[in-house]
């Protein structure tokens, strides 16, 4: 069985071949599917990342959350401790570019406690249909999810679904996958 690092590298190489127009179209289709989900509709506060290519784009999702009156929070990571916390992100807020090219909130943005986040949209590279995922390798989300009680889901392309890995004891699954064109 291939290692997580090998699997991660293979799927990212495949996704990186996508052209910009296709990427935007596919991201929008997945966002539209998300908006139909009860877990999205019922959430008043969401946690979400500012995605980078080839991750499914999140800017349209964030804008829709604001339009729907939801509170949006984005993660601030702490590389030394491999931990993160979510800070409120409002329209027009400035972001700073951090390690690995991630855009994160400024330290002046209010921290949102885990107990106040209804829905966490968890990024990933590969997914099993039971919700287990291979992330980007830092373990930030597995640590954060340990005592998180709200709803969790991940957005993914069909080619990100695999059976090629077994979860490790520290891995925590998301409750739902929103898979492109997998309308239920």
PDB file of C-alpha atoms in Angstrom:
ATOM      1  CA  UNK A   1       0.000   0.000   0.000  1.00  0.00           C
ATOM      2  CA  UNK A   2       1.330   3.449  -0.939  1.00  0.00           C
ATOM      3  CA  UNK A   3       2.275   5.880   1.804  1.00  0.00           C
ATOM      4  CA  UNK A   4       0.122   8.916   2.572  1.00  0.00           C
ATOM      5  CA  UNK A   5       2.878  11.154   1.223  1.00  0.00           C
ATOM      6  CA  UNK A   6       2.992   9.235  -2.073  1.00  0.00           C
ATOM      7  CA  UNK A   7      -0.793   9.286  -2.434  1.00  0.00           C
ATOM      8  CA  UNK A   8      -0.895  13.005  -1.626  1.00  0.00           C
ATOM      9  CA  UNK A   9       1.781  13.731  -4.224  1.00  0.00           C
ATOM     10  CA  UNK A  10       0.028  11.669  -6.915  1.00  0.00           C
ATOM     11  CA  UNK A  11      -3.402  13.288  -6.556  1.00  0.00           C
ATOM     12  CA  UNK A  12      -1.990  16.810  -6.270  1.00  0.00           C
ATOM     13  CA  UNK A  13       0.014  16.261  -9.474  1.00  0.00           C
ATOM     14  CA  UNK A  14      -3.184  15.119 -11.193  1.00  0.00           C
ATOM     15  CA  UNK A  15      -5.281  18.040  -9.890  1.00  0.00           C
ATOM     16  CA  UNK A  16      -2.577  20.575 -10.763  1.00  0.00           C
ATOM     17  CA  UNK A  17      -3.104  19.732 -14.454  1.00  0.00           C
ATOM     18  CA  UNK A  18      -6.575  21.300 -14.336  1.00  0.00           C
ATOM     19  CA  UNK A  19      -6.899  24.537 -16.318  1.00  0.00           C
ATOM     20  CA  UNK A  20      -8.243  27.685 -14.655  1.00  0.00           C
ATOM     21  CA  UNK A  21     -11.638  27.683 -16.386  1.00  0.00           C
ATOM     22  CA  UNK A  22     -12.288  24.039 -15.494  1.00  0.00           C
ATOM     23  CA  UNK A  23     -11.134  24.657 -11.928  1.00  0.00           C
ATOM     24  CA  UNK A  24     -13.498  27.597 -11.485  1.00  0.00           C
ATOM     25  CA  UNK A  25     -16.421  25.729 -13.071  1.00  0.00           C
ATOM     26  CA  UNK A  26     -15.901  22.620 -10.938  1.00  0.00           C
ATOM     27  CA  UNK A  27     -15.435  24.636  -7.743  1.00  0.00           C
ATOM     28  CA  UNK A  28     -18.673  26.517  -8.414  1.00  0.00           C
ATOM     29  CA  UNK A  29     -20.577  23.268  -9.056  1.00  0.00           C
ATOM     30  CA  UNK A  30     -19.407  21.848  -5.722  1.00  0.00           C
ATOM     31  CA  UNK A  31     -20.291  25.102  -3.935  1.00  0.00           C
ATOM     32  CA  UNK A  32     -23.824  24.924  -5.379  1.00  0.00           C
ATOM     33  CA  UNK A  33     -24.133  21.373  -4.064  1.00  0.00           C
ATOM     34  CA  UNK A  34     -22.972  22.538  -0.637  1.00  0.00           C
ATOM     35  CA  UNK A  35     -25.646  25.243  -0.539  1.00  0.00           C
ATOM     36  CA  UNK A  36     -28.333  22.536  -0.919  1.00  0.00           C
ATOM     37  CA  UNK A  37     -27.133  20.637   2.145  1.00  0.00           C
ATOM     38  CA  UNK A  38     -29.197  20.966   5.342  1.00  0.00           C
ATOM     39  CA  UNK A  39     -25.995  21.101   7.418  1.00  0.00           C
ATOM     40  CA  UNK A  40     -24.998  24.252   5.489  1.00  0.00           C
ATOM     41  CA  UNK A  41     -28.459  25.790   5.587  1.00  0.00           C
ATOM     42  CA  UNK A  42     -28.807  25.260   9.346  1.00  0.00           C
ATOM     43  CA  UNK A  43     -25.343  26.544  10.285  1.00  0.00           C
ATOM     44  CA  UNK A  44     -25.082  30.102  11.578  1.00  0.00           C
ATOM     45  CA  UNK A  45     -21.303  30.054  12.030  1.00  0.00           C
ATOM     46  CA  UNK A  46     -18.826  28.300   9.750  1.00  0.00           C
ATOM     47  CA  UNK A  47     -15.117  27.569   9.849  1.00  0.00           C
ATOM     48  CA  UNK A  48     -13.463  27.472   6.425  1.00  0.00           C
ATOM     49  CA  UNK A  49     -10.032  28.010   4.880  1.00  0.00           C
ATOM     50  CA  UNK A  50      -9.006  30.434   2.176  1.00  0.00           C
ATOM     51  CA  UNK A  51      -8.302  27.714  -0.379  1.00  0.00           C
ATOM     52  CA  UNK A  52      -5.425  27.679  -2.829  1.00  0.00           C
ATOM     53  CA  UNK A  53      -5.327  25.935  -6.161  1.00  0.00           C
ATOM     54  CA  UNK A  54      -5.968  23.036  -6.702  1.00  0.00           C
ATOM     55  CA  UNK A  55      -8.158  22.910  -3.562  1.00  0.00           C
ATOM     56  CA  UNK A  56     -11.802  23.612  -4.282  1.00  0.00           C
ATOM     57  CA  UNK A  57     -12.151  27.396  -4.314  1.00  0.00           C
ATOM     58  CA  UNK A  58     -13.794  28.808  -1.189  1.00  0.00           C
ATOM     59  CA  UNK A  59     -14.179  32.530  -1.932  1.00  0.00           C
ATOM     60  CA  UNK A  60     -17.662  32.089  -3.450  1.00  0.00           C
ATOM     61  CA  UNK A  61     -18.664  29.961  -0.455  1.00  0.00           C
ATOM     62  CA  UNK A  62     -17.453  32.636   1.943  1.00  0.00           C
ATOM     63  CA  UNK A  63     -19.331  35.352   0.028  1.00  0.00           C
ATOM     64  CA  UNK A  64     -22.503  33.262   0.063  1.00  0.00           C
ATOM     65  CA  UNK A  65     -22.121  32.709   3.821  1.00  0.00           C
ATOM     66  CA  UNK A  66     -21.945  36.467   4.343  1.00  0.00           C
ATOM     67  CA  UNK A  67     -24.981  36.970   2.071  1.00  0.00           C
ATOM     68  CA  UNK A  68     -26.870  34.375   4.117  1.00  0.00           C
ATOM     69  CA  UNK A  69     -25.972  36.204   7.351  1.00  0.00           C
ATOM     70  CA  UNK A  70     -23.577  33.526   8.589  1.00  0.00           C
ATOM     71  CA  UNK A  71     -20.531  34.309  10.702  1.00  0.00           C
ATOM     72  CA  UNK A  72     -17.378  33.181   8.879  1.00  0.00           C
ATOM     73  CA  UNK A  73     -14.188  32.169  10.642  1.00  0.00           C
ATOM     74  CA  UNK A  74     -10.867  31.141   9.141  1.00  0.00           C
ATOM     75  CA  UNK A  75      -7.949  29.336  10.745  1.00  0.00           C
ATOM     76  CA  UNK A  76      -4.834  30.881  12.147  1.00  0.00           C
ATOM     77  CA  UNK A  77      -2.124  28.227  12.354  1.00  0.00           C
ATOM     78  CA  UNK A  78       0.728  27.937  14.810  1.00  0.00           C
ATOM     79  CA  UNK A  79       3.483  25.921  13.144  1.00  0.00           C
ATOM     80  CA  UNK A  80       5.605  25.329  16.260  1.00  0.00           C
ATOM     81  CA  UNK A  81       2.756  23.660  18.146  1.00  0.00           C
ATOM     82  CA  UNK A  82       0.922  22.335  15.048  1.00  0.00           C
ATOM     83  CA  UNK A  83      -2.285  23.849  16.417  1.00  0.00           C
ATOM     84  CA  UNK A  84      -4.783  26.333  15.087  1.00  0.00           C
ATOM     85  CA  UNK A  85      -7.641  28.518  16.160  1.00  0.00           C
ATOM     86  CA  UNK A  86     -10.358  30.173  14.141  1.00  0.00           C
ATOM     87  CA  UNK A  87     -10.759  33.926  13.927  1.00  0.00           C
ATOM     88  CA  UNK A  88     -13.775  35.849  12.670  1.00  0.00           C
ATOM     89  CA  UNK A  89     -13.405  36.911   9.039  1.00  0.00           C
ATOM     90  CA  UNK A  90     -15.636  39.713   7.773  1.00  0.00           C
ATOM     91  CA  UNK A  91     -16.003  41.229   4.330  1.00  0.00           C
ATOM     92  CA  UNK A  92     -13.121  43.637   3.752  1.00  0.00           C
ATOM     93  CA  UNK A  93     -10.870  42.227   6.490  1.00  0.00           C
ATOM     94  CA  UNK A  94      -7.190  42.184   5.684  1.00  0.00           C
ATOM     95  CA  UNK A  95      -5.400  38.840   5.563  1.00  0.00           C
ATOM     96  CA  UNK A  96      -1.727  38.000   5.926  1.00  0.00           C
ATOM     97  CA  UNK A  97       0.173  35.431   3.877  1.00  0.00           C
ATOM     98  CA  UNK A  98       1.739  32.862   6.189  1.00  0.00           C
ATOM     99  CA  UNK A  99       3.825  29.733   5.867  1.00  0.00           C
ATOM    100  CA  UNK A 100       3.021  27.494   2.910  1.00  0.00           C
ATOM    101  CA  UNK A 101       1.354  30.418   1.131  1.00  0.00           C
ATOM    102  CA  UNK A 102      -1.797  30.274   3.254  1.00  0.00           C
ATOM    103  CA  UNK A 103      -3.859  33.395   3.839  1.00  0.00           C
ATOM    104  CA  UNK A 104      -4.804  33.781   7.473  1.00  0.00           C
ATOM    105  CA  UNK A 105      -6.559  36.373   9.620  1.00  0.00           C
ATOM    106  CA  UNK A 106      -4.711  39.128  11.407  1.00  0.00           C
ATOM    107  CA  UNK A 107      -4.118  38.656  15.123  1.00  0.00           C
ATOM    108  CA  UNK A 108      -6.486  41.569  15.748  1.00  0.00           C
ATOM    109  CA  UNK A 109      -9.479  39.531  14.503  1.00  0.00           C
ATOM    110  CA  UNK A 110     -11.576  38.022  17.328  1.00  0.00           C
ATOM    111  CA  UNK A 111     -10.994  34.346  18.142  1.00  0.00           C
ATOM    112  CA  UNK A 112     -14.101  32.193  17.772  1.00  0.00           C
ATOM    113  CA  UNK A 113     -14.250  29.349  20.323  1.00  0.00           C
ATOM    114  CA  UNK A 114     -14.842  25.834  18.953  1.00  0.00           C
ATOM    115  CA  UNK A 115     -18.171  25.691  20.737  1.00  0.00           C
ATOM    116  CA  UNK A 116     -19.441  28.601  18.620  1.00  0.00           C
ATOM    117  CA  UNK A 117     -18.646  27.030  15.220  1.00  0.00           C
ATOM    118  CA  UNK A 118     -21.653  25.100  13.877  1.00  0.00           C
ATOM    119  CA  UNK A 119     -19.999  23.761  10.732  1.00  0.00           C
ATOM    120  CA  UNK A 120     -16.359  23.145   9.960  1.00  0.00           C
ATOM    121  CA  UNK A 121     -15.482  22.695   6.283  1.00  0.00           C
ATOM    122  CA  UNK A 122     -12.369  20.540   6.514  1.00  0.00           C
ATOM    123  CA  UNK A 123      -9.850  20.608   3.651  1.00  0.00           C
ATOM    124  CA  UNK A 124      -8.174  17.489   2.387  1.00  0.00           C
ATOM    125  CA  UNK A 125      -6.308  15.885  -0.478  1.00  0.00           C
ATOM    126  CA  UNK A 126      -7.767  12.365  -0.540  1.00  0.00           C
ATOM    127  CA  UNK A 127     -10.914  10.952   1.029  1.00  0.00           C
ATOM    128  CA  UNK A 128     -12.496   7.611   1.783  1.00  0.00           C
ATOM    129  CA  UNK A 129     -16.270   7.385   1.482  1.00  0.00           C
ATOM    130  CA  UNK A 130     -16.499   6.889   5.266  1.00  0.00           C
ATOM    131  CA  UNK A 131     -15.125  10.414   5.794  1.00  0.00           C
ATOM    132  CA  UNK A 132     -11.505   9.640   6.620  1.00  0.00           C
ATOM    133  CA  UNK A 133      -9.104  11.930   4.827  1.00  0.00           C
ATOM    134  CA  UNK A 134      -5.509  12.601   4.006  1.00  0.00           C
ATOM    135  CA  UNK A 135      -4.817  16.271   4.554  1.00  0.00           C
ATOM    136  CA  UNK A 136      -1.821  18.335   3.609  1.00  0.00           C
ATOM    137  CA  UNK A 137       0.410  16.645   6.168  1.00  0.00           C
ATOM    138  CA  UNK A 138       0.500  18.983   9.143  1.00  0.00           C
ATOM    139  CA  UNK A 139      -2.094  17.261  11.328  1.00  0.00           C
ATOM    140  CA  UNK A 140      -3.677  20.600  12.257  1.00  0.00           C
ATOM    141  CA  UNK A 141      -7.253  19.476  11.628  1.00  0.00           C
ATOM    142  CA  UNK A 142      -6.893  16.096  13.364  1.00  0.00           C
ATOM    143  CA  UNK A 143      -5.735  17.964  16.474  1.00  0.00           C
ATOM    144  CA  UNK A 144      -8.501  20.559  16.195  1.00  0.00           C
ATOM    145  CA  UNK A 145     -11.230  17.954  15.675  1.00  0.00           C
ATOM    146  CA  UNK A 146     -10.288  15.951  18.797  1.00  0.00           C
ATOM    147  CA  UNK A 147     -12.783  17.839  20.971  1.00  0.00           C
ATOM    148  CA  UNK A 148     -14.825  19.679  18.338  1.00  0.00           C
ATOM    149  CA  UNK A 149     -18.555  18.981  18.702  1.00  0.00           C
ATOM    150  CA  UNK A 150     -20.084  20.723  15.651  1.00  0.00           C
ATOM    151  CA  UNK A 151     -20.799  19.455  12.149  1.00  0.00           C
ATOM    152  CA  UNK A 152     -17.986  18.570   9.753  1.00  0.00           C
ATOM    153  CA  UNK A 153     -17.827  18.115   6.020  1.00  0.00           C
ATOM    154  CA  UNK A 154     -15.317  18.159   3.210  1.00  0.00           C
ATOM    155  CA  UNK A 155     -15.656  19.245  -0.398  1.00  0.00           C
ATOM    156  CA  UNK A 156     -14.055  17.026  -3.005  1.00  0.00           C
ATOM    157  CA  UNK A 157     -13.749  16.014  -6.626  1.00  0.00           C
ATOM    158  CA  UNK A 158     -14.609  12.398  -7.542  1.00  0.00           C
ATOM    159  CA  UNK A 159     -10.953  11.690  -8.344  1.00  0.00           C
ATOM    160  CA  UNK A 160     -10.093  12.462  -4.704  1.00  0.00           C
ATOM    161  CA  UNK A 161     -12.100   9.444  -3.499  1.00  0.00           C
ATOM    162  CA  UNK A 162      -9.951   6.381  -2.837  1.00  0.00           C
ATOM    163  CA  UNK A 163      -9.666   3.175  -0.857  1.00  0.00           C
ATOM    164  CA  UNK A 164      -5.858   3.227  -1.074  1.00  0.00           C
ATOM    165  CA  UNK A 165      -5.206   4.142   2.566  1.00  0.00           C
ATOM    166  CA  UNK A 166      -6.171   2.920   6.001  1.00  0.00           C
ATOM    167  CA  UNK A 167      -6.914   5.468   8.731  1.00  0.00           C
ATOM    168  CA  UNK A 168      -4.409   5.751  11.539  1.00  0.00           C
ATOM    169  CA  UNK A 169      -5.519   5.838  15.195  1.00  0.00           C
ATOM    170  CA  UNK A 170      -5.221   9.644  15.405  1.00  0.00           C
ATOM    171  CA  UNK A 171      -7.265  10.230  12.215  1.00  0.00           C
ATOM    172  CA  UNK A 172     -10.771  11.580  12.649  1.00  0.00           C
ATOM    173  CA  UNK A 173     -13.383  11.367   9.872  1.00  0.00           C
ATOM    174  CA  UNK A 174     -15.646  14.174   8.704  1.00  0.00           C
ATOM    175  CA  UNK A 175     -19.372  13.529   8.948  1.00  0.00           C
ATOM    176  CA  UNK A 176     -20.187  14.261   5.310  1.00  0.00           C
ATOM    177  CA  UNK A 177     -18.494  14.490   1.927  1.00  0.00           C
ATOM    178  CA  UNK A 178     -19.872  16.825  -0.714  1.00  0.00           C
ATOM    179  CA  UNK A 179     -18.558  15.194  -3.878  1.00  0.00           C
ATOM    180  CA  UNK A 180     -18.821  16.951  -7.245  1.00  0.00           C
ATOM    181  CA  UNK A 181     -21.891  15.737  -9.171  1.00  0.00           C
ATOM    182  CA  UNK A 182     -22.817  13.293  -6.409  1.00  0.00           C
ATOM    183  CA  UNK A 183     -26.252  14.735  -5.740  1.00  0.00           C
ATOM    184  CA  UNK A 184     -28.351  12.813  -3.254  1.00  0.00           C
TER     185      UNK A 184
END
